[in-house]
Coordinates of C-alpha atoms in Angstrom, one line a residue:
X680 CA 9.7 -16.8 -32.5
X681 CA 6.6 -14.4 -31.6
X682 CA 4.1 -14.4 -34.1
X683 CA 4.8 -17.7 -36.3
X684 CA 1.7 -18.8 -37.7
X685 CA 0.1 -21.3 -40.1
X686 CA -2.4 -19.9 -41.2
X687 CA -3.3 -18.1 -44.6
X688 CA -2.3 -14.7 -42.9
X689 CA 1.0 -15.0 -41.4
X690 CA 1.8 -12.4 -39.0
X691 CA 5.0 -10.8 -39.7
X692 CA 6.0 -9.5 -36.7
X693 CA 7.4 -6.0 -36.6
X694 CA 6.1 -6.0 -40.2
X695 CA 2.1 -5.7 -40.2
X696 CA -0.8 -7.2 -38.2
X697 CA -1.7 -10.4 -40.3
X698 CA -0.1 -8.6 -43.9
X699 CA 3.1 -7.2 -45.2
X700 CA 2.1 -3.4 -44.3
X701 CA 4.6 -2.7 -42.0
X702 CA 3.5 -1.9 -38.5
X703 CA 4.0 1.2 -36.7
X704 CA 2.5 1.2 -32.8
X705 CA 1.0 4.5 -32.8
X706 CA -0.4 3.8 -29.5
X707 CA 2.0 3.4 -26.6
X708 CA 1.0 0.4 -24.3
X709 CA 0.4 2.0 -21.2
X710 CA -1.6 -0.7 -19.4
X711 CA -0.3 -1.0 -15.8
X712 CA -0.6 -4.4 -17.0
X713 CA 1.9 -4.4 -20.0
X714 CA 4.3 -2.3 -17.6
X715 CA 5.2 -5.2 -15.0
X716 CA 5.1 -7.8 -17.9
X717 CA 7.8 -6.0 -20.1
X718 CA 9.6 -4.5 -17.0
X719 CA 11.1 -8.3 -16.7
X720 CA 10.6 -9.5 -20.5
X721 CA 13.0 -7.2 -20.6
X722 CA 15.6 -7.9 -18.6
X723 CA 15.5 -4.9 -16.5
X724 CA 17.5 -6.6 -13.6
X725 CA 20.9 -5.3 -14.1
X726 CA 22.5 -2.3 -12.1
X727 CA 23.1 0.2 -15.4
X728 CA 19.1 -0.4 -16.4
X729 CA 17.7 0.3 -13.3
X730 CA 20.1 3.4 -12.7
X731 CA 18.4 4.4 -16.1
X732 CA 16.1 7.2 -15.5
X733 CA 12.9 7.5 -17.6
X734 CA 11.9 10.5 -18.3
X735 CA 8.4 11.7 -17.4
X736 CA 6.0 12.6 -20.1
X737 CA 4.5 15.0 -17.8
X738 CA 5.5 18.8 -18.8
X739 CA 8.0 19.7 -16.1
X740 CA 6.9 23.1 -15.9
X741 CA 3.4 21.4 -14.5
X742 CA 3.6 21.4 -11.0
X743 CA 3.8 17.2 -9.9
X744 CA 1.8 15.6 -7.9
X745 CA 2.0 13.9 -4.6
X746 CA 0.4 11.0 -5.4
X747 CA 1.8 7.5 -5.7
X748 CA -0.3 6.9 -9.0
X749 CA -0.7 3.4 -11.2
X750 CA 2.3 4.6 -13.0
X751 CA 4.6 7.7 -12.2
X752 CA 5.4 7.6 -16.0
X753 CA 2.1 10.2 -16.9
X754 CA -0.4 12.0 -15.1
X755 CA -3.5 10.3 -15.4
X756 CA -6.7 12.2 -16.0
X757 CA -8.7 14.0 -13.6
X758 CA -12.5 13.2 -12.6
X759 CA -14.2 16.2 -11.8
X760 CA -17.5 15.0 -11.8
X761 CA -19.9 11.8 -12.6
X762 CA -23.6 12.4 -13.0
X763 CA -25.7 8.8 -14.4
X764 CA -23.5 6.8 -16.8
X765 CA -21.3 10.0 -18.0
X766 CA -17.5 11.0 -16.6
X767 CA -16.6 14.6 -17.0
X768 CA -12.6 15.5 -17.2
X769 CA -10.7 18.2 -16.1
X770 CA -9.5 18.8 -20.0
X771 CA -13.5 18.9 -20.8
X772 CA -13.3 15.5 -21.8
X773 CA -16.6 12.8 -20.9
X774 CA -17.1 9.3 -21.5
X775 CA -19.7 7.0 -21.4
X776 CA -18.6 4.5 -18.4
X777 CA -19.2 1.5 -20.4
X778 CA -16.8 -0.7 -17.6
X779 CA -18.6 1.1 -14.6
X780 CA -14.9 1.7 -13.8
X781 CA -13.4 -1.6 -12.9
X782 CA -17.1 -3.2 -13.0
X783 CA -17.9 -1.3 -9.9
X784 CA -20.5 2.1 -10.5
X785 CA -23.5 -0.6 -11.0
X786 CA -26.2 1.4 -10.5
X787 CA -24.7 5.0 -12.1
X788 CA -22.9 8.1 -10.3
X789 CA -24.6 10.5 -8.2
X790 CA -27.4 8.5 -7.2
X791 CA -29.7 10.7 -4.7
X792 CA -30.8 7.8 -2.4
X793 CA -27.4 6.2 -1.9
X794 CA -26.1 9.8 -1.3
X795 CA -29.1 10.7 1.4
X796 CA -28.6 7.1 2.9
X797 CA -25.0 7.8 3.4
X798 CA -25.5 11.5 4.7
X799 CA -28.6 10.3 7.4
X800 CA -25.9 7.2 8.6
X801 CA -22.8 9.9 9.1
X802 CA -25.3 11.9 10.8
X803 CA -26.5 9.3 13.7
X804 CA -22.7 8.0 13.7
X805 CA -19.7 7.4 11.3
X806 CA -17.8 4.3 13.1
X807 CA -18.0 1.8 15.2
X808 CA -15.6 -0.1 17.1
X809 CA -16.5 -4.1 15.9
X810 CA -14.3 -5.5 19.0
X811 CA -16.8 -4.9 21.3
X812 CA -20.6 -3.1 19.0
X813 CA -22.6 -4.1 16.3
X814 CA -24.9 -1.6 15.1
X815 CA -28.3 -1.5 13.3
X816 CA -27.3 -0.7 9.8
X817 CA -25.0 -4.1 9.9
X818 CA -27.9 -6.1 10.9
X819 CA -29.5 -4.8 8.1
X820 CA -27.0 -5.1 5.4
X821 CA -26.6 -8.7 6.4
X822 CA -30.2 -9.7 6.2
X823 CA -30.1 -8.5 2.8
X824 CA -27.3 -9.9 1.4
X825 CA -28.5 -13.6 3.1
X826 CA -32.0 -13.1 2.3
X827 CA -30.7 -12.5 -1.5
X828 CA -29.1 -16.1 -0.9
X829 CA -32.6 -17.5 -0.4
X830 CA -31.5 -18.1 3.1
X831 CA -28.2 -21.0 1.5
X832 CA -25.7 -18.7 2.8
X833 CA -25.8 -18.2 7.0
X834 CA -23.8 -14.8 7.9
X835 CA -22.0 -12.1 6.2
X836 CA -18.6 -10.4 7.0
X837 CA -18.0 -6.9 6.2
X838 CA -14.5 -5.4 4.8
X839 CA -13.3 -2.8 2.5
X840 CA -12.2 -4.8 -0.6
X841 CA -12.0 -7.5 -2.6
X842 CA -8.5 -8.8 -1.3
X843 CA -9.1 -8.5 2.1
X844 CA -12.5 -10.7 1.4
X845 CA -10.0 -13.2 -0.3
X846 CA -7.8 -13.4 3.1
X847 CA -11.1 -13.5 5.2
X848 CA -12.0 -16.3 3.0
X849 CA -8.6 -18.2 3.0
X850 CA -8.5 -17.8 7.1
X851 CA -12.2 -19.0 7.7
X852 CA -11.3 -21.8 5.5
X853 CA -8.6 -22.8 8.0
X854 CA -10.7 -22.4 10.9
X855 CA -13.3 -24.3 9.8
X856 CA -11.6 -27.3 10.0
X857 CA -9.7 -26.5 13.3
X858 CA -13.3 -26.0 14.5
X859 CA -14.2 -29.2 13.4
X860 CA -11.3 -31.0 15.3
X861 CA -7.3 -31.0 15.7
X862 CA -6.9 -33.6 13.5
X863 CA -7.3 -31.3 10.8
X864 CA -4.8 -29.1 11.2
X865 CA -2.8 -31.2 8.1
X866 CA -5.5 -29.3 6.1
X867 CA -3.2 -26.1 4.8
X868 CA -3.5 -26.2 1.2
X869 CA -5.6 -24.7 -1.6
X870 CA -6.2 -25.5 -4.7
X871 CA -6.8 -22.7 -7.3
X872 CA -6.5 -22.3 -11.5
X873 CA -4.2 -20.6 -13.3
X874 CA -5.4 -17.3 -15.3
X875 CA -6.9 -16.4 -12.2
X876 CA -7.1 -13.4 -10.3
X877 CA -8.2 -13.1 -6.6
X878 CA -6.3 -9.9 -4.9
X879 CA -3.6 -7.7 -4.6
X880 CA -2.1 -8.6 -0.8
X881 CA 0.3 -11.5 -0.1
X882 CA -2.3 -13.7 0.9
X883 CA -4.8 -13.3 -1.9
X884 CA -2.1 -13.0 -4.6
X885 CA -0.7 -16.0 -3.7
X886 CA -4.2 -17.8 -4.3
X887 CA -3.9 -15.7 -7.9
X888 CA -2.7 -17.6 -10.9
X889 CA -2.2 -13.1 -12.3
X890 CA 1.7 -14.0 -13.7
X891 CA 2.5 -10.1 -14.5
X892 CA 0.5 -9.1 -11.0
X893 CA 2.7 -12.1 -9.1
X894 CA 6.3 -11.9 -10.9
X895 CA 7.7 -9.6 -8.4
X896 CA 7.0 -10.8 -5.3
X897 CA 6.8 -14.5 -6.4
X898 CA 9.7 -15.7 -3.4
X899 CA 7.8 -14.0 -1.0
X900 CA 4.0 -15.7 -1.6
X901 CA 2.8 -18.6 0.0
X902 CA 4.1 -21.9 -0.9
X903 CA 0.5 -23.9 0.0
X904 CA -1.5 -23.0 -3.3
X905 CA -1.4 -25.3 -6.0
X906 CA -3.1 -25.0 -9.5
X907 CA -5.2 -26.7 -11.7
X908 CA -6.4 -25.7 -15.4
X909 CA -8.9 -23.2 -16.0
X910 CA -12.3 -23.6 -17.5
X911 CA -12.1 -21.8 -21.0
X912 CA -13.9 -23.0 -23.6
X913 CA -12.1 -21.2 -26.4
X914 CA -8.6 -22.1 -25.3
X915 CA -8.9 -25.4 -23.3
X916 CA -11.0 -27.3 -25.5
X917 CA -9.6 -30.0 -28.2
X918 CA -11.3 -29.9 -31.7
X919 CA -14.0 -32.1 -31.7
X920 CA -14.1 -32.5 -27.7
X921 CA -17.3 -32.7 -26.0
X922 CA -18.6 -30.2 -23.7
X923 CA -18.9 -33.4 -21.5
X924 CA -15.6 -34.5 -22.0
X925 CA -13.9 -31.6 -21.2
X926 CA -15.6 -31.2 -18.0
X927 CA -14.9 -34.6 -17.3
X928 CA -10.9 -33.8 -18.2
X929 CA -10.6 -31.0 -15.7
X930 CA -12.6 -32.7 -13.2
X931 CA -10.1 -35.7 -13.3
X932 CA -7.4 -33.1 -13.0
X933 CA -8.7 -31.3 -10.0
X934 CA -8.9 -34.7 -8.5
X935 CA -5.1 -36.0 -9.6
X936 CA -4.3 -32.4 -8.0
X937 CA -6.2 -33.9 -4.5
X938 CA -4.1 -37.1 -4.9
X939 CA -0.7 -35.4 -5.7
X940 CA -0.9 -32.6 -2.6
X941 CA -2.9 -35.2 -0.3
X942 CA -6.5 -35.3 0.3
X943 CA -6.1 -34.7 3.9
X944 CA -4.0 -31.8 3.5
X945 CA -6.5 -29.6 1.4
X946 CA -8.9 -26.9 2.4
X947 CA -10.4 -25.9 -0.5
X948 CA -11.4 -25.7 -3.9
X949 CA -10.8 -21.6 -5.4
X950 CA -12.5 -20.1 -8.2
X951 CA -14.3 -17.5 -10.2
X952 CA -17.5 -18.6 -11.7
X953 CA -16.9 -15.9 -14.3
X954 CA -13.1 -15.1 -14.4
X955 CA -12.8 -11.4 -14.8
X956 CA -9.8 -8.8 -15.6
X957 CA -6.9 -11.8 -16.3
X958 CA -8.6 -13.5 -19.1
X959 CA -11.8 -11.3 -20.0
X960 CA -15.3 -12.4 -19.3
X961 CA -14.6 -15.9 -19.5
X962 CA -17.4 -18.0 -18.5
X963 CA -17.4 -21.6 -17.5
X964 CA -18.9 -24.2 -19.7
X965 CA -22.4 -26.2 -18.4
X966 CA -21.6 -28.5 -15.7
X967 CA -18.7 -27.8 -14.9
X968 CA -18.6 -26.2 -11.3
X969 CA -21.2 -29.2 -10.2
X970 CA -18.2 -31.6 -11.6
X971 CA -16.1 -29.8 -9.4
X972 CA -17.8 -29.4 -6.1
X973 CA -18.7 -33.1 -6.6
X974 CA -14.5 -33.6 -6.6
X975 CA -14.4 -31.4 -3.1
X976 CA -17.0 -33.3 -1.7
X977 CA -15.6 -36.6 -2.4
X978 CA -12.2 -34.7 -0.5
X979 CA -13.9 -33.2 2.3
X980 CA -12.6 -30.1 0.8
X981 CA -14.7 -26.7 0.4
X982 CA -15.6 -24.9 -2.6
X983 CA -14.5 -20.9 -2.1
X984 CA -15.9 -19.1 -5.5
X985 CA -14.7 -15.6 -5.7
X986 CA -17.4 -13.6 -7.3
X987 CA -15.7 -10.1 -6.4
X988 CA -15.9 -8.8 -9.7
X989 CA -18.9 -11.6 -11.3
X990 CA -21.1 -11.0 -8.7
X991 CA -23.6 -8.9 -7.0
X992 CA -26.2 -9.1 -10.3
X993 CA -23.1 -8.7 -12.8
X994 CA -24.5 -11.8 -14.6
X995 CA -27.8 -11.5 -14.9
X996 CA -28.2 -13.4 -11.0
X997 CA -27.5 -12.0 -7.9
X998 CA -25.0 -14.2 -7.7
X999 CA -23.2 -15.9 -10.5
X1000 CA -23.6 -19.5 -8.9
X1001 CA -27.1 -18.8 -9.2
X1002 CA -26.7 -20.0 -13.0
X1003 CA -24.0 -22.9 -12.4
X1004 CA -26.3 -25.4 -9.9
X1005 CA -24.2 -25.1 -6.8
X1006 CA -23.6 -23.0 -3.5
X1007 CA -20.7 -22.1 -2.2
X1008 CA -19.3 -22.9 1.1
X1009 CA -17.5 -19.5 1.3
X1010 CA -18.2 -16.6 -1.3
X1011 CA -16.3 -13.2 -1.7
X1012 CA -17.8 -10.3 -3.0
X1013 CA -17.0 -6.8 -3.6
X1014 CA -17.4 -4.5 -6.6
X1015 CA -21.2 -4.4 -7.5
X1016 CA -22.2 -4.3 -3.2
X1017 CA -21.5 -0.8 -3.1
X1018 CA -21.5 0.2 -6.4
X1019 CA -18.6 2.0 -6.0
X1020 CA -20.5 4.8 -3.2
X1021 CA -17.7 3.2 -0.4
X1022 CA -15.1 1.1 -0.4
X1023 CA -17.1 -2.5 0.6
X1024 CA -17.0 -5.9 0.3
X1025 CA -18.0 -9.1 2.3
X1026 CA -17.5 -12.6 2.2
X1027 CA -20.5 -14.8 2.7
X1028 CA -20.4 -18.7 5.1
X1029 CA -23.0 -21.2 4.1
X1030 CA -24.5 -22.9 7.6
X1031 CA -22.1 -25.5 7.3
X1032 CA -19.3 -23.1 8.1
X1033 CA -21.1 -21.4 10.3
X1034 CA -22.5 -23.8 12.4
X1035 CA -18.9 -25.2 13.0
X1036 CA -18.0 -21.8 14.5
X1037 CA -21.0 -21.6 16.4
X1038 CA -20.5 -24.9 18.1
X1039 CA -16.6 -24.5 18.8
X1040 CA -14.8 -21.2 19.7
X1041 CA -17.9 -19.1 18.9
X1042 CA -15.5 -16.7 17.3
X1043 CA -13.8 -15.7 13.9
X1044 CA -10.0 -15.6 14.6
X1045 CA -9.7 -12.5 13.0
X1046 CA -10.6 -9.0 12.2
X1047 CA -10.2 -5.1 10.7
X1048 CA -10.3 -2.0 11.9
X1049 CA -13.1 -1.0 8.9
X1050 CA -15.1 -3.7 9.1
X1051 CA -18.7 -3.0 8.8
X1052 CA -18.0 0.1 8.6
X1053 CA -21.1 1.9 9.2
X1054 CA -21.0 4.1 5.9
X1055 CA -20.3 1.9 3.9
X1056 CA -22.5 -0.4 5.3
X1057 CA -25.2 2.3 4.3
X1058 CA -24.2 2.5 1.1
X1059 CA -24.3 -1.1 0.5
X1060 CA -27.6 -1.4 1.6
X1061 CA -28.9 0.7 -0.5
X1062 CA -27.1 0.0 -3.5
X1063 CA -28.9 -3.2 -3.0
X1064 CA -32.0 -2.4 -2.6
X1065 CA -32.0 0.0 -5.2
X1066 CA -31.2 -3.2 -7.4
X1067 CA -34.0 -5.2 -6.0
X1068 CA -36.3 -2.7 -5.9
X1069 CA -36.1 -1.4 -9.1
X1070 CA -35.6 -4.8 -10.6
X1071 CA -32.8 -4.2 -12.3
X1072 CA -31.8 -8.0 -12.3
X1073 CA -34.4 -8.0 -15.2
X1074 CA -32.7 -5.6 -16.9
X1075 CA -29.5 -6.9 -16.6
X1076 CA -30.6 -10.2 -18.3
X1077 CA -32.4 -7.7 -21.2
X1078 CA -29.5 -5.8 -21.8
X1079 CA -27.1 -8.3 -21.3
X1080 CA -28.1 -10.3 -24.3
X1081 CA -28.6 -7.0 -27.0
X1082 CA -25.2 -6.4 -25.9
X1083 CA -24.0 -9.9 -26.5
X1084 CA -25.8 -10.4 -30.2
X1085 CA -24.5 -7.0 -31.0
X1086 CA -20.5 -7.9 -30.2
X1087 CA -21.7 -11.1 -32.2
X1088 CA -22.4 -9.6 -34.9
X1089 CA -20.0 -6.7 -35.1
X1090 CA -17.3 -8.4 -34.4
X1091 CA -17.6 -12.3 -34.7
X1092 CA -15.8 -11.7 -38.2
X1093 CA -13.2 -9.4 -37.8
X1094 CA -9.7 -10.8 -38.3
X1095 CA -8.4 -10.1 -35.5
X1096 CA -10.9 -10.9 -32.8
X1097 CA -10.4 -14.6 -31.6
X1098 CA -13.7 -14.9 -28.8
X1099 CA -16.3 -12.7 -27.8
X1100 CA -17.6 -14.4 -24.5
X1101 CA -19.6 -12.9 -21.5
X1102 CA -22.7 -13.4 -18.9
X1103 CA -25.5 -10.4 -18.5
X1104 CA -23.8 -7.0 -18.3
X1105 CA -20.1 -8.6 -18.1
X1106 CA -18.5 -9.5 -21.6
X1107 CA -14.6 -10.0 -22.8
X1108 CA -13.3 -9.6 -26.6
X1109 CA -9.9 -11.3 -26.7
X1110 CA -7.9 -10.2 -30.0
X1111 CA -5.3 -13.2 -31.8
X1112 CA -3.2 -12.6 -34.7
X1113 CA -4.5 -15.0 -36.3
X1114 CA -8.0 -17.1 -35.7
X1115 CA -7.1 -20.2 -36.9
X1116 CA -4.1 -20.6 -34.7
X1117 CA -5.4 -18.5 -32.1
X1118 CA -1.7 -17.2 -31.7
X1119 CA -1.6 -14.3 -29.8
X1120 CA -0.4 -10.8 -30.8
X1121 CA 3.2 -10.1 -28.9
X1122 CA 3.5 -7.9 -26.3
X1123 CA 5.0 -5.1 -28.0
X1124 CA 2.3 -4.3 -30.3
X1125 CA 0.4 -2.9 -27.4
X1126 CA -3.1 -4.0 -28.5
X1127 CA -5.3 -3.5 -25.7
X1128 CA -4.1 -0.7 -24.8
X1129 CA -4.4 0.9 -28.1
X1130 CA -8.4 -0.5 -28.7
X1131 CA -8.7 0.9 -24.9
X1132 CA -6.7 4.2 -25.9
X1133 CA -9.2 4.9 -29.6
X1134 CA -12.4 4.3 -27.2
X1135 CA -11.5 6.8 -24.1
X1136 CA -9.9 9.5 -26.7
X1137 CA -11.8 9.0 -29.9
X1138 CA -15.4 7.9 -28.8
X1139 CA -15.9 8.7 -25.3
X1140 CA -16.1 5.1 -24.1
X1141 CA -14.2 3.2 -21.7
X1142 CA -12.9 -0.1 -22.6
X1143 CA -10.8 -2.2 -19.7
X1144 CA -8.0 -3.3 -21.2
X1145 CA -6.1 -6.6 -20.2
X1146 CA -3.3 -8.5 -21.2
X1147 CA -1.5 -11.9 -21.0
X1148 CA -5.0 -13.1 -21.7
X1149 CA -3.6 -16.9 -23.7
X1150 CA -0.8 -17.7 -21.0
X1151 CA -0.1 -14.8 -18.4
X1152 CA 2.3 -13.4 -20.9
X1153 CA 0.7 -13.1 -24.0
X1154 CA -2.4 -12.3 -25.3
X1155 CA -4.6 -9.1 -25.3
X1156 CA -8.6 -8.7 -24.1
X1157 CA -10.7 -5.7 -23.5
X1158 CA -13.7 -5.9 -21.2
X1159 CA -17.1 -3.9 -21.2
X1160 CA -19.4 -3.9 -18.0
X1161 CA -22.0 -1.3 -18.3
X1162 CA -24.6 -0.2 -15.6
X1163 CA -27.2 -2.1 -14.4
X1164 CA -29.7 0.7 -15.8
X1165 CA -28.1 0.9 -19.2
X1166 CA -31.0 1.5 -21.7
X1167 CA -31.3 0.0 -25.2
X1168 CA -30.0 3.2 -26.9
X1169 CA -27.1 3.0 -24.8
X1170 CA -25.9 -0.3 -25.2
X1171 CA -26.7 0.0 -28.9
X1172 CA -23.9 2.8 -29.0
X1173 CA -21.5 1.3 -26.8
X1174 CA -21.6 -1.9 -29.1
X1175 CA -21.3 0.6 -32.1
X1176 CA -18.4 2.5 -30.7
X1177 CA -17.2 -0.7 -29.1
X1178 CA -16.5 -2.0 -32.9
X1179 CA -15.1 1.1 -34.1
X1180 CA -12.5 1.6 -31.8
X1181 CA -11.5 -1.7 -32.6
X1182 CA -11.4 -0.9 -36.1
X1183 CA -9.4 2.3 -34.8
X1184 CA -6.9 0.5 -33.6
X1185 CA -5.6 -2.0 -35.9
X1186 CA -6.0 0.7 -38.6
X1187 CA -3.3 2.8 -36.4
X1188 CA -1.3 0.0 -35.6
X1189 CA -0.5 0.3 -39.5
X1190 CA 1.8 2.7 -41.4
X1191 CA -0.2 5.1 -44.3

């Protein structure tokens, strides 16, 4: 049963939150999320409950809109403008972005040069056809992004988001080897973790270990990924285990994974240095991504790390592999490249890849419509220099590590809040019901969404909620990831109102 616990405050489910007040959910979990988890916890498979109509909370007077939202259930909120940090509301409403939406507005809203940049592109040309041009603003963005390298990484790819970096990624992988010679072509497979999250298409959801995000469309994903443990400190970890020795644990199960789907037969290594919206900021512990390339080199595999949401000066680096004492052979990126001004993203090939391309077919077996898209291209390139020139790195590290003493100490000892874990600008709070056991709340008492729910409506903070944070199906996490340019003031009060609407929330979850 849900909720059994050892500890000195048993949780009662359906009864209180670590007491015997009883416990009424105030908040209704809205997370897109909770929706697909409970929509099959449920049992929502028969003919009579899915000829069940729900009725929409929206006022049917209200004229409805043609948009195929997150959730047809409510009308969301309307942005009607973003100036700096601040989101203004149709209802008058404005937040502080403390998540930079989905850790994407690094550098603010409205910035002036990334606007004119933008405007003086559109005005020499808005597209360009990659089958057969390249064009000056391309050349440049990819200079940048391989100069910010220090010159590891060889040539950049250009796309429109995060998923479609992942299938880049997963293809080039492929090809590599093919380049290489025929005799590769056993090499199909991938090895990935669970709790992982790399994209919403086929392709990339199939590399995702996301269960809610996979559990429709599991029969239709592709049967080649396998998994291996993730690197999480808080939950992986035995009592009294080394640092050492659990590096040394997973790195012998990456390697039983090689064994088990056959060496030959493998193309790469997946991960995120920093694993992001599934599990909430979860770093990996010292030494453990040189444990793991050292397992792929041993293979002949690659080492694809995923810093889409991690990345771009997230954690204090440029890039998150910065801190771990490795390069990648193949790196996706996304969120923090454009800061949110276009929809961008790349995927970076160390020379090792590229060379093997250069010296067989000479071409990529693969391609978009959008990408390198001129605009966006632009506004990548200016995002990024804006974050070089200004030094904001430095800033990143500075405010990264007020923001992580201040969750420290406001929340460390609140009964309810199992970890507090992050890097720079990107940190996770996962809630338990009870910290000795670290059992996790059930799904019904809809606590991220309510901590997420007290923050946007009661303190004019945004605070991503996620949940199946312990196992895919359980568990609850919220995630901050302010601006690059967040000032001391402001990450003092979104640490304040971070631990209030925390407070908030499990005081709601209770009856007077």
């Amino acid at each position: 049963m849900l909720g059994r616990s050892t500890s000195k405050m048993p949780l009662s489910v359906g009864r209180g939150i670590g007491s015997q007040v009883p416990l009424r959910l105030h908040a209704a979990p809205s997370s897109r999320l909770w929706q697909q988890r409970t929509f099959h916890q449920m049992g929502r498979t028969s003919a009579s409950a899915a000829a069940s109509p729900v009725p929409s909370t929206a006022d049917s007077s209200e004229p409805q809109s043609a948009v195929l939202h997150r959730t047809l259930k409510s009308a969301p909120r309307q942005v009607t403008s973003g100036d700096g940090k601040y989101l203004h509301f149709s209802d008058g409403h404005k937040i502080l972005d403390s998540t930079c939406g989905a850790a994407v507005a690094c550098i603010g809203y409205n910035n002036q040069r990334v606007k004119k940049a933008m405007l003086d592109q559109m005005d020499k040309f808005a597209y360009a056809n990659s089958m057969f041009f390249g064009h000056p603003i391309g050349e440049e963005l990819a200079a940048e992004l391989v100069n910010g390298t220090g010159g590891v990484m060889s040539k950049a790819y250009i796309m429109c988001s995060g998923s479609e970096a992942m299938e880049s990624a997963m293809k080039m992988a492929r090809q590599y080897y093919m380049e290489l010679s025929p005799k590769q072509n056993k090499r199909i497979n991938f090895i990935a973790r669970e709790s992982s999250y790399h994209g919403t298409t086929l392709g990339s959801l199939a590399m995702s270990g996301h269960v809610a995000r996979r559990s429709l469309f599991t029969d239709m994903l592709l049967p080649n990924v396998h998994r291996v443990s993730a690197c999480n400190a808080y939950r992986g970890m035995k009592p009294g285990q080394t640092t050492e020795e659990y590096v040394a644990q997973l790195a012998n199960e990456l390697d039983r994974k090689f064994q088990e789907v056959g060496p030959e037969t493998v193309c790469a290594f997946v991960a995120e240095p920093v694993v992001g919206a599934t599990t909430g900021c979860v770093p990996a512990v010292p030494g453990y991504f040189q444990a793991m390339k050292k397992v792929c080199e041993k293979y002949g595999a690659l080492l694809i790390l995923d810093e889409v949401m991690s990345g771009m000066g997230r954690c204090g680096t440029l890039h998150a592999w910065e801190q771990e004492g490795v390069t990648p052979d193949i790196q996706t990126l996304a969120k923090g490249l454009g800061g949110g001004y276009a929809p961008v993203a790349g995927m970076l090939i160390n020379h090792r890849v590229a060379d093997a391309l250069k010296n067989g077919t000479g071409a990529f077996s693969h391609g978009h419509t959008y990408q390198g898209h001129p605009v966006g291209c632009a506004a990548a390139l200016e995002v990024q220099r804006i974050i070089r020139e200004e030094n904001l790195l430095e800033n990143v590290k500075k405010q990264g590590e007020l923001l992580g003493s201040l969750l420290h100490k406001h929340l460390d000892d609140h009964p309810y809040v199992g970890n507090v874990r992050g890097k720079g600008l990107f940190w996770g709070i996962e809630f338990v019901a009870d910290k000795e056991s670290k059992e996790a709340f059930p799904p019904s008492a809809g606590i991220a969404a309510a901590v997420h729910s007290k923050g946007l409506n009661n303190l004019g903070i945004s605070l991503y909620p996620g949940t199946g944070t312990k196992d895919g199906v359980v568990g609850d996490h919220v995630l901050l990831a302010p601006a690059y340019t967040s000032t001391k003031e402001e990450i003092e009060e979104i640490a304040m109102k971070t631990k209030q609407a925390v407070e908030q929330a499990f005081n709601g979850l209770r009856t007077a």
